[in-house]
Amino acid sequence: MLNSEYLQRVYSQVVTRDPDQKEFHQAVLEVLESLDLIVDKHPEYEANGVIESFVEPERVVTFRVPWVDDQGKVQVNRGYRVQFNSAIGPYKGGLRFHPTVNLSILKFLGFEQILKNSLTGLPIGGAKGGSDFDPKGKSDAEVMRFCQSFMTELYRHIGQFTDVPAGDIGVGAREIGYLFGQYRRIRDAHEAGILTGKGLTYGGSLARTEATGYGLCYLTAEMLKCMKNDSFAGKTVVISGSGNVAIFAAEKAMALGAKVVALSDSNGFVHDPNGIQLDVVKDIKLGHRGRIKEYAERVAGSTYTEGFRGIWTIPCDIALPCATQNEIDEDIAKTIVKNGAMAVAEGANMPCRPEAIRVFQEAGLLFAPAKAANAGGVATSALEMCQNSMRYSWTFEEVDAKLKSIMEHIFHNIYDASKDCGVTGDLVVGANIAGFKKVVDAMLAQGIV
Ligand code: GLU
């Protein structure tokens, strides 16, 4: 718990203001626990109310999203944009379309995004948005009508210098295309820099699709090399999820010499002891939005088991949780440790509960937190913005090389920050402190706190 009285006050105000926002409290508390190590050396934080400002979004927009389904019936969803912090650059962060979306989830994601975006070293502030709309099972025409209605309100809150949304769970190339089309229609202007994750024919960046998964492996590889003099070569890897992040993490882990033996979706998981065949997974998931169960029907020697948490009973050297938040609790973490894993790196946002992280760290596993490990996606979004401003595009190799160097730089930055705080190798503290310092210095310099 927190030692600093100032931080205790800030945290209790966060909880009192929004008692139901459990995920947001969890994300804030983790960061405040890290700040506890430095706050006494910075009386200017309390004097300027810096941390009170830091935990309060600059602006939150909620809006009605009415749309007509294929039966001609009007459906009404709720849309949100949490514009959390713009001290170092325009608000930046994805949109999530999933039935579990609410203000607590989006505030936790927006809060994490501030620090993640700061760690990329690029000039982007923090935001998140989305809707409780579920694209699963909807026709393309329904998704299009929903996206058009969503953008009919969102357009007035975004802009290349104001706020630049992108994808997240449930928002991929199809949704970004429909959203962009509606913005262009309303504004009568082709402003490529208002969204990232765009298609390659209208301003998207090469390697953006691969970036989060590839970046996760680049950072993990650097962590293995520098902290254990080791690599992915010959390692067994378990990856939860089977979306964009999981698929391209698997692709890069394999390219670096690892064997990926399992993937999951929200229904269950597949185990292929011979090594997952990625072309089959891509065909199922990217080809026709199928379920991972289909893999076991198509690949001999693999098995499918209902229930997504069971994936963590499969022994592995490296665990890459790439599904969603709070997937790994204390018991699952103990199983992963007992089975002999050496490293865990978070591809999803906050997939490990705080007790699980403690289990990993106490057992001496390497642990890379999401805000560093999955920053490759948003970093490449910032590279997309850069290309849009230049009206130019880099090759795949150019973007990939920049991504790799950004991820390696993030690792060294957070490792050094952990050392400076006297907790060498605690990358949770390192990421929180390194990410925070840049944003807070910018806030203090601008007198906006
Ligand atoms: N949704 C991604 C994330 O969690 C990417 C955001 C973006 O590219 O703006 O970082």
PDB file of N, CA and C in Angstrom, residues 355-441:
ATOM      1  N   GLU A 355      -1.712  -9.046  -8.054  1.00  0.00           N
ATOM      2  CA  GLU A 355      -1.208 -10.176  -7.259  1.00  0.00           C
ATOM      3  C   GLU A 355      -0.409 -11.120  -8.150  1.00  0.00           C
ATOM      4  N   ALA A 356      -0.819 -11.257  -9.397  1.00  0.00           N
ATOM      5  CA  ALA A 356      -0.112 -12.137 -10.336  1.00  0.00           C
ATOM      6  C   ALA A 356       1.280 -11.574 -10.634  1.00  0.00           C
ATOM      7  N   ILE A 357       1.354 -10.270 -10.808  1.00  0.00           N
ATOM      8  CA  ILE A 357       2.656  -9.639 -11.093  1.00  0.00           C
ATOM      9  C   ILE A 357       3.593  -9.879  -9.912  1.00  0.00           C
ATOM     10  N   ARG A 358       3.046  -9.738  -8.711  1.00  0.00           N
ATOM     11  CA  ARG A 358       3.863  -9.980  -7.504  1.00  0.00           C
ATOM     12  C   ARG A 358       4.400 -11.405  -7.505  1.00  0.00           C
ATOM     13  N   VAL A 359       3.563 -12.377  -7.862  1.00  0.00           N
ATOM     14  CA  VAL A 359       4.002 -13.785  -7.909  1.00  0.00           C
ATOM     15  C   VAL A 359       5.169 -13.936  -8.888  1.00  0.00           C
ATOM     16  N   PHE A 360       5.043 -13.341 -10.067  1.00  0.00           N
ATOM     17  CA  PHE A 360       6.119 -13.454 -11.067  1.00  0.00           C
ATOM     18  C   PHE A 360       7.411 -12.820 -10.545  1.00  0.00           C
ATOM     19  N   GLN A 361       7.273 -11.622  -9.990  1.00  0.00           N
ATOM     20  CA  GLN A 361       8.487 -10.905  -9.567  1.00  0.00           C
ATOM     21  C   GLN A 361       9.150 -11.612  -8.387  1.00  0.00           C
ATOM     22  N   GLU A 362       8.345 -12.104  -7.455  1.00  0.00           N
ATOM     23  CA  GLU A 362       8.944 -12.785  -6.297  1.00  0.00           C
ATOM     24  C   GLU A 362       9.631 -14.078  -6.705  1.00  0.00           C
ATOM     25  N   ALA A 363       9.131 -14.709  -7.766  1.00  0.00           N
ATOM     26  CA  ALA A 363       9.740 -15.968  -8.229  1.00  0.00           C
ATOM     27  C   ALA A 363      10.942 -15.700  -9.147  1.00  0.00           C
ATOM     28  N   GLY A 364      11.235 -14.417  -9.379  1.00  0.00           N
ATOM     29  CA  GLY A 364      12.414 -14.072 -10.179  1.00  0.00           C
ATOM     30  C   GLY A 364      12.221 -14.167 -11.684  1.00  0.00           C
ATOM     31  N   LEU A 365      10.953 -14.207 -12.143  1.00  0.00           N
ATOM     32  CA  LEU A 365      10.730 -14.201 -13.597  1.00  0.00           C
ATOM     33  C   LEU A 365      10.956 -12.791 -14.148  1.00  0.00           C
ATOM     34  N   LEU A 366      11.362 -12.711 -15.386  1.00  0.00           N
ATOM     35  CA  LEU A 366      11.395 -11.409 -16.036  1.00  0.00           C
ATOM     36  C   LEU A 366       9.952 -11.022 -16.307  1.00  0.00           C
ATOM     37  N   PHE A 367       9.610  -9.752 -16.053  1.00  0.00           N
ATOM     38  CA  PHE A 367       8.234  -9.320 -16.292  1.00  0.00           C
ATOM     39  C   PHE A 367       8.222  -7.966 -16.995  1.00  0.00           C
ATOM     40  N   ALA A 368       7.654  -7.929 -18.195  1.00  0.00           N
ATOM     41  CA  ALA A 368       7.553  -6.667 -18.949  1.00  0.00           C
ATOM     42  C   ALA A 368       6.106  -6.198 -18.971  1.00  0.00           C
ATOM     43  N   PRO A 369       5.808  -5.028 -18.354  1.00  0.00           N
ATOM     44  CA  PRO A 369       4.425  -4.541 -18.291  1.00  0.00           C
ATOM     45  C   PRO A 369       3.946  -3.997 -19.639  1.00  0.00           C
ATOM     46  N   ALA A 370       2.637  -4.074 -19.828  1.00  0.00           N
ATOM     47  CA  ALA A 370       2.014  -3.689 -21.101  1.00  0.00           C
ATOM     48  C   ALA A 370       2.430  -2.314 -21.598  1.00  0.00           C
ATOM     49  N   LYS A 371       2.481  -1.341 -20.691  1.00  0.00           N
ATOM     50  CA  LYS A 371       2.675   0.028 -21.191  1.00  0.00           C
ATOM     51  C   LYS A 371       4.026   0.176 -21.872  1.00  0.00           C
ATOM     52  N   ALA A 372       4.950  -0.743 -21.604  1.00  0.00           N
ATOM     53  CA  ALA A 372       6.205  -0.772 -22.361  1.00  0.00           C
ATOM     54  C   ALA A 372       6.124  -1.827 -23.462  1.00  0.00           C
ATOM     55  N   ALA A 373       5.673  -3.025 -23.074  1.00  0.00           N
ATOM     56  CA  ALA A 373       5.782  -4.172 -23.982  1.00  0.00           C
ATOM     57  C   ALA A 373       4.875  -4.071 -25.207  1.00  0.00           C
ATOM     58  N   ASN A 374       3.692  -3.454 -25.050  1.00  0.00           N
ATOM     59  CA  ASN A 374       2.810  -3.392 -26.225  1.00  0.00           C
ATOM     60  C   ASN A 374       2.769  -1.999 -26.856  1.00  0.00           C
ATOM     61  N   ALA A 375       3.766  -1.181 -26.541  1.00  0.00           N
ATOM     62  CA  ALA A 375       3.783   0.193 -27.065  1.00  0.00           C
ATOM     63  C   ALA A 375       4.098   0.267 -28.560  1.00  0.00           C
ATOM     64  N   GLY A 376       4.475  -0.858 -29.150  1.00  0.00           N
ATOM     65  CA  GLY A 376       4.849  -0.852 -30.573  1.00  0.00           C
ATOM     66  C   GLY A 376       3.696  -0.471 -31.493  1.00  0.00           C
ATOM     67  N   GLY A 377       2.483  -0.800 -31.088  1.00  0.00           N
ATOM     68  CA  GLY A 377       1.312  -0.471 -31.914  1.00  0.00           C
ATOM     69  C   GLY A 377       1.132   1.030 -32.012  1.00  0.00           C
ATOM     70  N   VAL A 378       1.060   1.658 -30.856  1.00  0.00           N
ATOM     71  CA  VAL A 378       0.819   3.113 -30.878  1.00  0.00           C
ATOM     72  C   VAL A 378       2.052   3.852 -31.399  1.00  0.00           C
ATOM     73  N   ALA A 379       3.239   3.310 -31.154  1.00  0.00           N
ATOM     74  CA  ALA A 379       4.453   3.956 -31.693  1.00  0.00           C
ATOM     75  C   ALA A 379       4.370   3.985 -33.223  1.00  0.00           C
ATOM     76  N   THR A 380       3.909   2.880 -33.799  1.00  0.00           N
ATOM     77  CA  THR A 380       3.808   2.840 -35.262  1.00  0.00           C
ATOM     78  C   THR A 380       2.643   3.706 -35.749  1.00  0.00           C
ATOM     79  N   SER A 381       1.626   3.867 -34.911  1.00  0.00           N
ATOM     80  CA  SER A 381       0.578   4.853 -35.230  1.00  0.00           C
ATOM     81  C   SER A 381       1.186   6.247 -35.330  1.00  0.00           C
ATOM     82  N   ALA A 382       2.091   6.549 -34.408  1.00  0.00           N
ATOM     83  CA  ALA A 382       2.744   7.869 -34.461  1.00  0.00           C
ATOM     84  C   ALA A 382       3.610   7.976 -35.719  1.00  0.00           C
ATOM     85  N   LEU A 383       4.200   6.864 -36.146  1.00  0.00           N
ATOM     86  CA  LEU A 383       4.956   6.886 -37.408  1.00  0.00           C
ATOM     87  C   LEU A 383       4.005   7.066 -38.595  1.00  0.00           C
ATOM     88  N   GLU A 384       2.804   6.525 -38.460  1.00  0.00           N
ATOM     89  CA  GLU A 384       1.791   6.737 -39.518  1.00  0.00           C
ATOM     90  C   GLU A 384       1.418   8.222 -39.592  1.00  0.00           C
ATOM     91  N   MET A 385       1.242   8.859 -38.432  1.00  0.00           N
ATOM     92  CA  MET A 385       0.921  10.298 -38.401  1.00  0.00           C
ATOM     93  C   MET A 385       2.041  11.101 -39.061  1.00  0.00           C
ATOM     94  N   CYS A 386       3.271  10.670 -38.758  1.00  0.00           N
ATOM     95  CA  CYS A 386       4.438  11.348 -39.318  1.00  0.00           C
ATOM     96  C   CYS A 386       4.431  11.250 -40.850  1.00  0.00           C
ATOM     97  N   GLN A 387       4.164  10.064 -41.367  1.00  0.00           N
ATOM     98  CA  GLN A 387       4.115   9.869 -42.823  1.00  0.00           C
ATOM     99  C   GLN A 387       2.961  10.677 -43.433  1.00  0.00           C
ATOM    100  N   ASN A 388       1.821  10.737 -42.734  1.00  0.00           N
ATOM    101  CA  ASN A 388       0.689  11.516 -43.234  1.00  0.00           C
ATOM    102  C   ASN A 388       1.050  12.999 -43.325  1.00  0.00           C
ATOM    103  N   SER A 389       1.762  13.495 -42.321  1.00  0.00           N
ATOM    104  CA  SER A 389       2.162  14.915 -42.348  1.00  0.00           C
ATOM    105  C   SER A 389       3.125  15.196 -43.485  1.00  0.00           C
ATOM    106  N   MET A 390       3.989  14.216 -43.762  1.00  0.00           N
ATOM    107  CA  MET A 390       4.960  14.394 -44.859  1.00  0.00           C
ATOM    108  C   MET A 390       4.326  14.139 -46.228  1.00  0.00           C
ATOM    109  N   ARG A 391       3.136  13.558 -46.240  1.00  0.00           N
ATOM    110  CA  ARG A 391       2.498  13.080 -47.487  1.00  0.00           C
ATOM    111  C   ARG A 391       3.448  12.148 -48.231  1.00  0.00           C
ATOM    112  N   TYR A 392       3.917  11.148 -47.487  1.00  0.00           N
ATOM    113  CA  TYR A 392       4.952  10.267 -48.005  1.00  0.00           C
ATOM    114  C   TYR A 392       4.818   8.942 -47.267  1.00  0.00           C
ATOM    115  N   SER A 393       5.299   7.838 -47.861  1.00  0.00           N
ATOM    116  CA  SER A 393       5.294   6.600 -47.063  1.00  0.00           C
ATOM    117  C   SER A 393       6.635   5.890 -47.094  1.00  0.00           C
ATOM    118  N   TRP A 394       6.964   5.344 -45.950  1.00  0.00           N
ATOM    119  CA  TRP A 394       8.180   4.556 -45.814  1.00  0.00           C
ATOM    120  C   TRP A 394       7.908   3.117 -46.227  1.00  0.00           C
ATOM    121  N   THR A 395       8.964   2.376 -46.546  1.00  0.00           N
ATOM    122  CA  THR A 395       8.813   0.955 -46.871  1.00  0.00           C
ATOM    123  C   THR A 395       8.556   0.162 -45.589  1.00  0.00           C
ATOM    124  N   PHE A 396       8.132  -1.089 -45.773  1.00  0.00           N
ATOM    125  CA  PHE A 396       7.920  -1.960 -44.619  1.00  0.00           C
ATOM    126  C   PHE A 396       9.200  -2.039 -43.787  1.00  0.00           C
ATOM    127  N   GLU A 397      10.320  -2.234 -44.481  1.00  0.00           N
ATOM    128  CA  GLU A 397      11.598  -2.412 -43.777  1.00  0.00           C
ATOM    129  C   GLU A 397      11.964  -1.151 -42.984  1.00  0.00           C
ATOM    130  N   GLU A 398      11.673   0.008 -43.565  1.00  0.00           N
ATOM    131  CA  GLU A 398      11.996   1.260 -42.854  1.00  0.00           C
ATOM    132  C   GLU A 398      11.163   1.383 -41.572  1.00  0.00           C
ATOM    133  N   VAL A 399       9.861   1.100 -41.681  1.00  0.00           N
ATOM    134  CA  VAL A 399       8.996   1.233 -40.500  1.00  0.00           C
ATOM    135  C   VAL A 399       9.386   0.183 -39.458  1.00  0.00           C
ATOM    136  N   ASP A 400       9.624  -1.037 -39.925  1.00  0.00           N
ATOM    137  CA  ASP A 400       9.976  -2.129 -39.004  1.00  0.00           C
ATOM    138  C   ASP A 400      11.286  -1.817 -38.267  1.00  0.00           C
ATOM    139  N   ALA A 401      12.257  -1.253 -38.974  1.00  0.00           N
ATOM    140  CA  ALA A 401      13.542  -0.926 -38.329  1.00  0.00           C
ATOM    141  C   ALA A 401      13.339   0.161 -37.268  1.00  0.00           C
ATOM    142  N   LYS A 402      12.476   1.141 -37.574  1.00  0.00           N
ATOM    143  CA  LYS A 402      12.207   2.201 -36.583  1.00  0.00           C
ATOM    144  C   LYS A 402      11.505   1.597 -35.364  1.00  0.00           C
ATOM    145  N   LEU A 403      10.549   0.700 -35.628  1.00  0.00           N
ATOM    146  CA  LEU A 403       9.817   0.050 -34.531  1.00  0.00           C
ATOM    147  C   LEU A 403      10.793  -0.711 -33.622  1.00  0.00           C
ATOM    148  N   LYS A 404      11.681  -1.477 -34.230  1.00  0.00           N
ATOM    149  CA  LYS A 404      12.620  -2.280 -33.443  1.00  0.00           C
ATOM    150  C   LYS A 404      13.484  -1.366 -32.583  1.00  0.00           C
ATOM    151  N   SER A 405      13.944  -0.288 -33.165  1.00  0.00           N
ATOM    152  CA  SER A 405      14.815   0.582 -32.371  1.00  0.00           C
ATOM    153  C   SER A 405      14.024   1.294 -31.268  1.00  0.00           C
ATOM    154  N   ILE A 406      12.760   1.636 -31.528  1.00  0.00           N
ATOM    155  CA  ILE A 406      11.922   2.247 -30.473  1.00  0.00           C
ATOM    156  C   ILE A 406      11.744   1.259 -29.311  1.00  0.00           C
ATOM    157  N   MET A 407      11.463  -0.007 -29.632  1.00  0.00           N
ATOM    158  CA  MET A 407      11.204  -0.992 -28.571  1.00  0.00           C
ATOM    159  C   MET A 407      12.461  -1.258 -27.743  1.00  0.00           C
ATOM    160  N   GLU A 408      13.603  -1.314 -28.416  1.00  0.00           N
ATOM    161  CA  GLU A 408      14.853  -1.542 -27.676  1.00  0.00           C
ATOM    162  C   GLU A 408      15.166  -0.336 -26.787  1.00  0.00           C
ATOM    163  N   HIS A 409      14.873   0.837 -27.331  1.00  0.00           N
ATOM    164  CA  HIS A 409      15.090   2.051 -26.550  1.00  0.00           C
ATOM    165  C   HIS A 409      14.170   2.064 -25.324  1.00  0.00           C
ATOM    166  N   ILE A 410      12.917   1.648 -25.507  1.00  0.00           N
ATOM    167  CA  ILE A 410      11.985   1.609 -24.363  1.00  0.00           C
ATOM    168  C   ILE A 410      12.532   0.674 -23.282  1.00  0.00           C
ATOM    169  N   PHE A 411      13.009  -0.503 -23.703  1.00  0.00           N
ATOM    170  CA  PHE A 411      13.530  -1.428 -22.691  1.00  0.00           C
ATOM    171  C   PHE A 411      14.644  -0.762 -21.883  1.00  0.00           C
ATOM    172  N   HIS A 412      15.615  -0.144 -22.563  1.00  0.00           N
ATOM    173  CA  HIS A 412      16.753   0.436 -21.834  1.00  0.00           C
ATOM    174  C   HIS A 412      16.308   1.607 -20.964  1.00  0.00           C
ATOM    175  N   ASN A 413      15.371   2.386 -21.466  1.00  0.00           N
ATOM    176  CA  ASN A 413      14.856   3.513 -20.702  1.00  0.00           C
ATOM    177  C   ASN A 413      14.200   3.041 -19.393  1.00  0.00           C
ATOM    178  N   ILE A 414      13.379   1.997 -19.479  1.00  0.00           N
ATOM    179  CA  ILE A 414      12.669   1.569 -18.261  1.00  0.00           C
ATOM    180  C   ILE A 414      13.609   0.781 -17.336  1.00  0.00           C
ATOM    181  N   TYR A 415      14.558   0.062 -17.936  1.00  0.00           N
ATOM    182  CA  TYR A 415      15.523  -0.663 -17.105  1.00  0.00           C
ATOM    183  C   TYR A 415      16.369   0.343 -16.316  1.00  0.00           C
ATOM    184  N   ASP A 416      16.854   1.376 -17.008  1.00  0.00           N
ATOM    185  CA  ASP A 416      17.667   2.398 -16.328  1.00  0.00           C
ATOM    186  C   ASP A 416      16.859   3.118 -15.253  1.00  0.00           C
ATOM    187  N   ALA A 417      15.569   3.373 -15.554  1.00  0.00           N
ATOM    188  CA  ALA A 417      14.731   4.049 -14.552  1.00  0.00           C
ATOM    189  C   ALA A 417      14.565   3.171 -13.316  1.00  0.00           C
ATOM    190  N   SER A 418      14.451   1.855 -13.525  1.00  0.00           N
ATOM    191  CA  SER A 418      14.315   0.957 -12.361  1.00  0.00           C
ATOM    192  C   SER A 418      15.585   1.000 -11.523  1.00  0.00           C
ATOM    193  N   LYS A 419      16.724   1.109 -12.205  1.00  0.00           N
ATOM    194  CA  LYS A 419      18.011   1.179 -11.504  1.00  0.00           C
ATOM    195  C   LYS A 419      18.100   2.475 -10.695  1.00  0.00           C
ATOM    196  N   ASP A 420      17.709   3.583 -11.332  1.00  0.00           N
ATOM    197  CA  ASP A 420      17.760   4.881 -10.643  1.00  0.00           C
ATOM    198  C   ASP A 420      16.880   4.898  -9.400  1.00  0.00           C
ATOM    199  N   CYS A 421      15.806   4.100  -9.420  1.00  0.00           N
ATOM    200  CA  CYS A 421      14.897   4.074  -8.260  1.00  0.00           C
ATOM    201  C   CYS A 421      15.353   3.053  -7.225  1.00  0.00           C
ATOM    202  N   GLY A 422      16.459   2.390  -7.464  1.00  0.00           N
ATOM    203  CA  GLY A 422      16.971   1.416  -6.497  1.00  0.00           C
ATOM    204  C   GLY A 422      16.254   0.078  -6.549  1.00  0.00           C
ATOM    205  N   VAL A 423      15.531  -0.203  -7.638  1.00  0.00           N
ATOM    206  CA  VAL A 423      14.826  -1.496  -7.753  1.00  0.00           C
ATOM    207  C   VAL A 423      15.189  -2.122  -9.110  1.00  0.00           C
ATOM    208  N   THR A 424      16.475  -2.268  -9.351  1.00  0.00           N
ATOM    209  CA  THR A 424      16.968  -2.717 -10.656  1.00  0.00           C
ATOM    210  C   THR A 424      16.229  -3.953 -11.166  1.00  0.00           C
ATOM    211  N   GLY A 425      15.709  -3.831 -12.393  1.00  0.00           N
ATOM    212  CA  GLY A 425      15.030  -4.964 -13.019  1.00  0.00           C
ATOM    213  C   GLY A 425      13.532  -4.993 -12.756  1.00  0.00           C
ATOM    214  N   ASP A 426      13.037  -4.132 -11.860  1.00  0.00           N
ATOM    215  CA  ASP A 426      11.578  -4.046 -11.660  1.00  0.00           C
ATOM    216  C   ASP A 426      11.043  -3.123 -12.761  1.00  0.00           C
ATOM    217  N   LEU A 427      10.630  -3.735 -13.865  1.00  0.00           N
ATOM    218  CA  LEU A 427      10.261  -2.940 -15.042  1.00  0.00           C
ATOM    219  C   LEU A 427       8.877  -2.300 -14.897  1.00  0.00           C
ATOM    220  N   VAL A 428       8.104  -2.766 -13.917  1.00  0.00           N
ATOM    221  CA  VAL A 428       6.819  -2.102 -13.642  1.00  0.00           C
ATOM    222  C   VAL A 428       7.110  -0.702 -13.114  1.00  0.00           C
ATOM    223  N   VAL A 429       7.965  -0.633 -12.112  1.00  0.00           N
ATOM    224  CA  VAL A 429       8.349   0.672 -11.557  1.00  0.00           C
ATOM    225  C   VAL A 429       9.057   1.495 -12.633  1.00  0.00           C
ATOM    226  N   GLY A 430       9.981   0.867 -13.349  1.00  0.00           N
ATOM    227  CA  GLY A 430      10.743   1.585 -14.375  1.00  0.00           C
ATOM    228  C   GLY A 430       9.835   2.232 -15.409  1.00  0.00           C
ATOM    229  N   ALA A 431       8.842   1.480 -15.889  1.00  0.00           N
ATOM    230  CA  ALA A 431       7.935   2.001 -16.917  1.00  0.00           C
ATOM    231  C   ALA A 431       7.072   3.128 -16.353  1.00  0.00           C
ATOM    232  N   ASN A 432       6.565   2.926 -15.147  1.00  0.00           N
ATOM    233  CA  ASN A 432       5.699   3.961 -14.569  1.00  0.00           C
ATOM    234  C   ASN A 432       6.465   5.264 -14.352  1.00  0.00           C
ATOM    235  N   ILE A 433       7.669   5.160 -13.801  1.00  0.00           N
ATOM    236  CA  ILE A 433       8.422   6.372 -13.477  1.00  0.00           C
ATOM    237  C   ILE A 433       8.919   7.062 -14.756  1.00  0.00           C
ATOM    238  N   ALA A 434       9.481   6.287 -15.671  1.00  0.00           N
ATOM    239  CA  ALA A 434      10.019   6.902 -16.896  1.00  0.00           C
ATOM    240  C   ALA A 434       8.899   7.554 -17.698  1.00  0.00           C
ATOM    241  N   GLY A 435       7.758   6.862 -17.817  1.00  0.00           N
ATOM    242  CA  GLY A 435       6.626   7.418 -18.566  1.00  0.00           C
ATOM    243  C   GLY A 435       6.084   8.670 -17.895  1.00  0.00           C
ATOM    244  N   PHE A 436       5.957   8.620 -16.586  1.00  0.00           N
ATOM    245  CA  PHE A 436       5.369   9.719 -15.803  1.00  0.00           C
ATOM    246  C   PHE A 436       6.221  10.985 -15.861  1.00  0.00           C
ATOM    247  N   LYS A 437       7.546  10.796 -15.711  1.00  0.00           N
ATOM    248  CA  LYS A 437       8.419  11.978 -15.580  1.00  0.00           C
ATOM    249  C   LYS A 437       8.317  12.908 -16.782  1.00  0.00           C
ATOM    250  N   LYS A 438       8.298  12.339 -17.973  1.00  0.00           N
ATOM    251  CA  LYS A 438       8.252  13.175 -19.173  1.00  0.00           C
ATOM    252  C   LYS A 438       6.938  13.982 -19.217  1.00  0.00           C
ATOM    253  N   VAL A 439       5.832  13.297 -18.917  1.00  0.00           N
ATOM    254  CA  VAL A 439       4.530  13.970 -18.982  1.00  0.00           C
ATOM    255  C   VAL A 439       4.433  15.060 -17.920  1.00  0.00           C
ATOM    256  N   VAL A 440       4.903  14.736 -16.733  1.00  0.00           N
ATOM    257  CA  VAL A 440       4.766  15.692 -15.643  1.00  0.00           C
ATOM    258  C   VAL A 440       5.689  16.884 -15.830  1.00  0.00           C
ATOM    259  N   ASP A 441       6.865  16.664 -16.357  1.00  0.00           N
ATOM    260  CA  ASP A 441       7.751  17.795 -16.660  1.00  0.00           C
ATOM    261  C   ASP A 441       7.070  18.724 -17.670  1.00  0.00           C
TER     262      ASP A 441
END
